[in-house]
Coordinates of C-alpha atoms and ligand atoms in Angstrom, one line a residue:
X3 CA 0.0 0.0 0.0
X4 CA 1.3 3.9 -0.4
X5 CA 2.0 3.3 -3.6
X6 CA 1.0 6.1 -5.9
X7 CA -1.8 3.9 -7.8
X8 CA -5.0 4.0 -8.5
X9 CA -6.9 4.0 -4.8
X10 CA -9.9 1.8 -4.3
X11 CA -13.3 3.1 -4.5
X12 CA -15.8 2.5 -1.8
X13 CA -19.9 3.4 -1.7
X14 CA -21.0 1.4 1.6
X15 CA -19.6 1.7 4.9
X16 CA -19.1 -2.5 5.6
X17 CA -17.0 -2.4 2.5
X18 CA -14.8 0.5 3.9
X19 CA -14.9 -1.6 7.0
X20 CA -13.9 -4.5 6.3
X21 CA -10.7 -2.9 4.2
X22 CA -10.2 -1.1 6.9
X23 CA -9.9 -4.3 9.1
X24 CA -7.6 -5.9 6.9
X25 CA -5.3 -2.9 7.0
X26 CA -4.8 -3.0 10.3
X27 CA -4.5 -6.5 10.8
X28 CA -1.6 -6.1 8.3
X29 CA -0.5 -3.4 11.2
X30 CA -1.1 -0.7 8.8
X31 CA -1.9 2.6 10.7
X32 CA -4.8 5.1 9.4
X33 CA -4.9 8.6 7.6
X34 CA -7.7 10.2 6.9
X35 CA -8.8 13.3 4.8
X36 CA -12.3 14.0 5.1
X37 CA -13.5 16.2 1.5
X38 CA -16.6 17.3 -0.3
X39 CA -14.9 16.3 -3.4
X40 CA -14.5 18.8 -6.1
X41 CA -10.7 18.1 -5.3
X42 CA -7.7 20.5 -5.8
X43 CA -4.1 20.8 -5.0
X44 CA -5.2 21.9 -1.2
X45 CA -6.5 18.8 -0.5
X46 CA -3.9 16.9 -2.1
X47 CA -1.6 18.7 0.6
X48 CA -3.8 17.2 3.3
X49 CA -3.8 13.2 1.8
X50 CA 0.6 14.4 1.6
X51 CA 0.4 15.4 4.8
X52 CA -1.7 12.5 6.2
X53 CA 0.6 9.7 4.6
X54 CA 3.5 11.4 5.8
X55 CA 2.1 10.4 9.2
X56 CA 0.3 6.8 8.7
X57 CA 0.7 4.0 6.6
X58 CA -2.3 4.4 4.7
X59 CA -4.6 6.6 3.7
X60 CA -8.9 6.9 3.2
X61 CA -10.1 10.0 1.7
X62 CA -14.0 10.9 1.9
X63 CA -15.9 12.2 -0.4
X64 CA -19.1 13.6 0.5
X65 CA -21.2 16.4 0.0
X66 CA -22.8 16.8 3.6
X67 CA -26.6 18.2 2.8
X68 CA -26.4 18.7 7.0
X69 CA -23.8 21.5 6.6
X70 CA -25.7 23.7 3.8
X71 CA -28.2 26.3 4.5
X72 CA -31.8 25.9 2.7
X73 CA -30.9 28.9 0.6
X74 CA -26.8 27.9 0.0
X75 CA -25.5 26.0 -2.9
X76 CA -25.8 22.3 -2.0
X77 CA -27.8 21.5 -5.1
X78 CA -24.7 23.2 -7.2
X79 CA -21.9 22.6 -5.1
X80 CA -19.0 20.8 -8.1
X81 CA -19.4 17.0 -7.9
X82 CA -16.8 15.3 -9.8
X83 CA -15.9 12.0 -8.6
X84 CA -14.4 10.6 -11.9
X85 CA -12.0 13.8 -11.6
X86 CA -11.1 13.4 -8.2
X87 CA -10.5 10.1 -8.3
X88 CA -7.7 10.6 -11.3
X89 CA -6.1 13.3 -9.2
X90 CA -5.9 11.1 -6.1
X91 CA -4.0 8.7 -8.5
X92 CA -0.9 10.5 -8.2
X93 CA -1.1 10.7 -4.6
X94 CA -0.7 8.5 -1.7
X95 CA -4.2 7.9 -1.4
X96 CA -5.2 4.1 -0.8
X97 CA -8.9 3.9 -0.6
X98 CA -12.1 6.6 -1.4
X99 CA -15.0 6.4 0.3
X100 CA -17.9 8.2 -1.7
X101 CA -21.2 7.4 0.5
X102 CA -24.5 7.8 -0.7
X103 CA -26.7 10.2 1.5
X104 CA -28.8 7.6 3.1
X105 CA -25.1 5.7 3.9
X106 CA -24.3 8.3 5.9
X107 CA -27.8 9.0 7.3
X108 CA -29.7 5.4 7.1
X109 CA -32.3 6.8 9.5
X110 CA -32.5 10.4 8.6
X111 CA -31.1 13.2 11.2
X112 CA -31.7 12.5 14.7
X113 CA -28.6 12.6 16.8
X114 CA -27.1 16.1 16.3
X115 CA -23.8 16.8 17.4
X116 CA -23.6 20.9 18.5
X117 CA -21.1 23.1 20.4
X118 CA -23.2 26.4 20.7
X119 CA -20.5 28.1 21.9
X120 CA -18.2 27.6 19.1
X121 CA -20.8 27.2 16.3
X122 CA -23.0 30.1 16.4
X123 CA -20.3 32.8 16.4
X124 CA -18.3 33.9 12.9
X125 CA -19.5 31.8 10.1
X126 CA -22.0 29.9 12.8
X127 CA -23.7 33.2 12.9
X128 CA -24.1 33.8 9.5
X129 CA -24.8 30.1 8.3
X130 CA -27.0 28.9 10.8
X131 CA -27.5 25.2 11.9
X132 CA -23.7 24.9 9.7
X133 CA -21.0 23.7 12.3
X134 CA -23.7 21.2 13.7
X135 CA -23.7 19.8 10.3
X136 CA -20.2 19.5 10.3
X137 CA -19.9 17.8 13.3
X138 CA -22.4 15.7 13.3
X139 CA -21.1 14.7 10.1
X140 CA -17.4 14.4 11.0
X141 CA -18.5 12.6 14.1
X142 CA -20.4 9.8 11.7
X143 CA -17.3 9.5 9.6
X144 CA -14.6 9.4 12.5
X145 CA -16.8 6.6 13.6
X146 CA -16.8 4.6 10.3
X147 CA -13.3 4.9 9.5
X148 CA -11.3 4.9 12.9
X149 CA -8.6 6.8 12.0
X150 CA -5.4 7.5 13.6
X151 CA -4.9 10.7 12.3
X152 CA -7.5 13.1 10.4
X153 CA -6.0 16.1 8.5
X154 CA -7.9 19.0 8.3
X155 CA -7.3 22.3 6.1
X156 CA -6.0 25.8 8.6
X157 CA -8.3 27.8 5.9
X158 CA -11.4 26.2 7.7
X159 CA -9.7 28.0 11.1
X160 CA -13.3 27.5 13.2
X161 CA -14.1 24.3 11.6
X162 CA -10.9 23.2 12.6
X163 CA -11.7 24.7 16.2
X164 CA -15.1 23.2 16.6
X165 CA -13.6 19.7 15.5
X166 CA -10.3 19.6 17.9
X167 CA -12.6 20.7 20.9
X168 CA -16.0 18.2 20.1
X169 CA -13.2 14.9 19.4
X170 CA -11.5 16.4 23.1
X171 CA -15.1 16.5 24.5
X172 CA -16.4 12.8 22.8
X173 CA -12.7 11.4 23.9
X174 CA -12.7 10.2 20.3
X175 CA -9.4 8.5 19.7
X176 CA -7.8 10.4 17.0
X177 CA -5.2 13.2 16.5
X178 CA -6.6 15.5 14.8
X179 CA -3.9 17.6 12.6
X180 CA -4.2 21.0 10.9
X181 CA -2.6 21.7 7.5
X182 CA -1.4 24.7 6.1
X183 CA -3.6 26.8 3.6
X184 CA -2.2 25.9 -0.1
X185 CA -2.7 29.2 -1.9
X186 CA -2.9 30.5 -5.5
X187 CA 0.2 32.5 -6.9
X188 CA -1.8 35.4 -6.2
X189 CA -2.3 34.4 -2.4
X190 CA -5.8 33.3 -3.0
X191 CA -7.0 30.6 -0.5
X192 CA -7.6 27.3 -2.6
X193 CA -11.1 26.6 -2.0
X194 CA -13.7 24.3 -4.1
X195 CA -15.9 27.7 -4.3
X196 CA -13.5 29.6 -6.4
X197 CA -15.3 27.4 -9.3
X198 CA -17.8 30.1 -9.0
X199 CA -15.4 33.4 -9.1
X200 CA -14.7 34.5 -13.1
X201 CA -11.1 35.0 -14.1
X202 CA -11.5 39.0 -13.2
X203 CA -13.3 37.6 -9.5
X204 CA -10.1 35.4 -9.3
X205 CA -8.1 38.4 -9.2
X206 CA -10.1 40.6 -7.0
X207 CA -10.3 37.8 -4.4
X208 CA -7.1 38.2 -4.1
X209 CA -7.1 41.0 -2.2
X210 CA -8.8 39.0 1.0
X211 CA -5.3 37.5 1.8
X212 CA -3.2 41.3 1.0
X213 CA -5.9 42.6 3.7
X214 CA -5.2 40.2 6.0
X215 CA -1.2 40.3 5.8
X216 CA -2.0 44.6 5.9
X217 CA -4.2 43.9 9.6
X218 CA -1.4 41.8 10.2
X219 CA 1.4 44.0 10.0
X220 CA -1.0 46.5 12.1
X221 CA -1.2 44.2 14.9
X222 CA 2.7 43.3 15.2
X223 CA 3.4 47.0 15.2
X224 CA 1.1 47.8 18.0
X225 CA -0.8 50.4 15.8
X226 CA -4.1 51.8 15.6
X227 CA -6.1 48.1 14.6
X228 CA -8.9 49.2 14.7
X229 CA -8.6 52.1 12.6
X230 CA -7.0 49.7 9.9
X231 CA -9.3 47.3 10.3
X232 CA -12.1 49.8 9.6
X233 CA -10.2 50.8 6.1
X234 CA -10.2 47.5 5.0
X235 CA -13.8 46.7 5.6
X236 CA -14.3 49.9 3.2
X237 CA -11.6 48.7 0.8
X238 CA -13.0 45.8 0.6
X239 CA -17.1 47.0 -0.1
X240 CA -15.3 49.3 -2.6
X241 CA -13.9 45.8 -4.3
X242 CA -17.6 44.6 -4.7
X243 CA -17.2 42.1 -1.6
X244 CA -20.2 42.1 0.4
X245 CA -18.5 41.0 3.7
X246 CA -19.9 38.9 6.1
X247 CA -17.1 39.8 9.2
X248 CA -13.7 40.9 9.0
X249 CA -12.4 40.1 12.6
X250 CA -9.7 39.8 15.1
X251 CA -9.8 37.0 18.1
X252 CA -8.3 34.7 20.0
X253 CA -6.1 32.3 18.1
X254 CA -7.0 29.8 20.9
X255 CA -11.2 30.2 21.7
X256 CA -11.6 32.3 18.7
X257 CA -13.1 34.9 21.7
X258 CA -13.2 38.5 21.3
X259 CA -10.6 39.4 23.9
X260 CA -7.7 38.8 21.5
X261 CA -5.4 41.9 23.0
X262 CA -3.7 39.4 26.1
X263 CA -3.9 36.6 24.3
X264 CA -0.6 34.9 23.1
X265 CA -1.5 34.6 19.4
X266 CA -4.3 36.4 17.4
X267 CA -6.5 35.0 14.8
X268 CA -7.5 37.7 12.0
X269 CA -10.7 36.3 10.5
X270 CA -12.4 36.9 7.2
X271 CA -15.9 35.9 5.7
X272 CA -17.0 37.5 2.4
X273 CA -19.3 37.0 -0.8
X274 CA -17.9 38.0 -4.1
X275 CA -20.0 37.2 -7.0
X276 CA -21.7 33.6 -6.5
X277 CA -19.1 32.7 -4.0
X278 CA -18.8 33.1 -0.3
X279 CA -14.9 33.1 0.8
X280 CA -12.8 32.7 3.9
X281 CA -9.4 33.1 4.4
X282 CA -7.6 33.7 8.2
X283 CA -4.1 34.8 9.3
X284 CA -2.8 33.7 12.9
X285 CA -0.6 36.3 14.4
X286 CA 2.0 35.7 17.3
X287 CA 1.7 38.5 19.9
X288 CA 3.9 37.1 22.4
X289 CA 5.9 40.1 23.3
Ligands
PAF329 O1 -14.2 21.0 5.0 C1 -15.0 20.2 4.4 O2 -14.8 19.9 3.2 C2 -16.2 19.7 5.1 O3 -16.8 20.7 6.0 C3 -16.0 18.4 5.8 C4 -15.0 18.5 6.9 C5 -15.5 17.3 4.8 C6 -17.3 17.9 6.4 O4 -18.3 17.7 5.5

């Protein structure tokens, strides 16, 4: 296994199951890389990451109906399987698990797995009802596939958040691992939603990561934030991003009373054309 060949694809969770039980009877350790599919050199980075760490490695793919609002893009969020599953040849990637909806839900949603706290702040305010969707859903698939290590993207900062602190409440056994953001040339986050920006939109969303490297700088240097963060917001309108929050908070709780902490989060949610982007810096302020 690792060997950069064609990975095998699994729909039912026995299957994955009972691969999964022949792995580790072999000794084999676990990766996994949860996805919505729609796969691009970002999550590539995470299955790299993963096998650096385990022997093999599952990748999901799944487009959570859970985690989308009734008025967000679930019905057009980018399925392509057959691409995905080309890229992950290349890769160390040793099985995919694509489940249908009722795999993942057999009985419909009853057990919900919520952290109010975490979830209904940032992009919990805005997208309501969204983190319990992710981790109820991440719950399931931890459950299904056992792994050793999951690897999850730093660009999803309070995803990540919500995840470390539900497996540390559920004492799930797993390490969860964050990845770096893979970006663009242009400092563009890699995201499956910049399908939706046009060439000119690719360029203009650029100017979410410059902003946050600017509020950045502004933080080290002790200066006015808040005064830069307020020309931003307005350089940002003036873009044609409608923003959703452009904030600075605890790197740890992702709470508002980032000025002791010892590292800052600066936070960004915003739509530009059809697509809703996030990007985040995390700032050392240990002085
Ligand atoms: O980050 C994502 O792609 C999704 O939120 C995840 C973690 C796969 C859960 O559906």
């Amino acid at each position: 296994m690792k060997s950069n060949s064609s990975p095998i694809i699994l729909n039912t969770v026995s299957d994955l199951r009972a691969f999964l039980t022949l792995a580790r009877g072999n000794g084999k350790t676990v990766g996994f890389v949860p996805t919505m599919g729609n796969l691009h050199q970002g999550h590539l980075d995470l299955v790299n990451k993963a096998s650096d760490m385990t022997d093999i490695v599952v990748v999901s793919i799944f487009v959570n109906p859970m985690q989308f609002g009734p008025h967000e893009d679930f019905d057009a969020y980018p399925r392509t399987l057959n691409a995905d599953c080309e890229a992950l040849n290349n890769h160390p990637c040793d099985a995919v698990f694509a489940p249908t909806v009722r795999e993942v839900y057999p009985k419909g949603v009853n057990t919900e797995i919520d952290l109010p706290s975490l979830s209904t702040i940032l992009c919990g305010h805005h997208r309501p009802g969204h983190f319990k969707g992710v981790a109820t859903v991440v719950t399931k698939l931890l459950n299904i596939v056992q792994p050793d290590v999951a690897v999850f993207g730093n660009k999803d900062y309070q995803q990540l958040q919500v995840i470390q602190t539900m497996v540390a409440d559920l004492l799930i056994p797993v390490t969860i691992v964050g990845a770096d953001t893979t970006r663009e040339p242009n400092g563009l986050a890699m995201s499956s939603r910049n399908a939706y920006l046009s060439a000119e939109e690719k360029e203009t969303a650029a100017m979410l990561y410059a902003t946050l490297k600017r509020i950045g700088d502004a933080l080290r240097s002790d200066s006015r934030v808040s005064t830069t963060l307020k020309q931003e917001k307005e350089r940002l309108t003036a873009a044609g991003f409608v923003l959703d929050y452009l904030e600075i908070r605890d790197a740890q709780d992702l709470s508002k009373s980032y000025v002791e902490a010892d590292s800052a989060v600066i936070l960004v949610a915003a739509k530009l054309g059809r697509a809703r982007l996030i990007d985040n810096l995390v700032i050392e302020l240990k002085r």
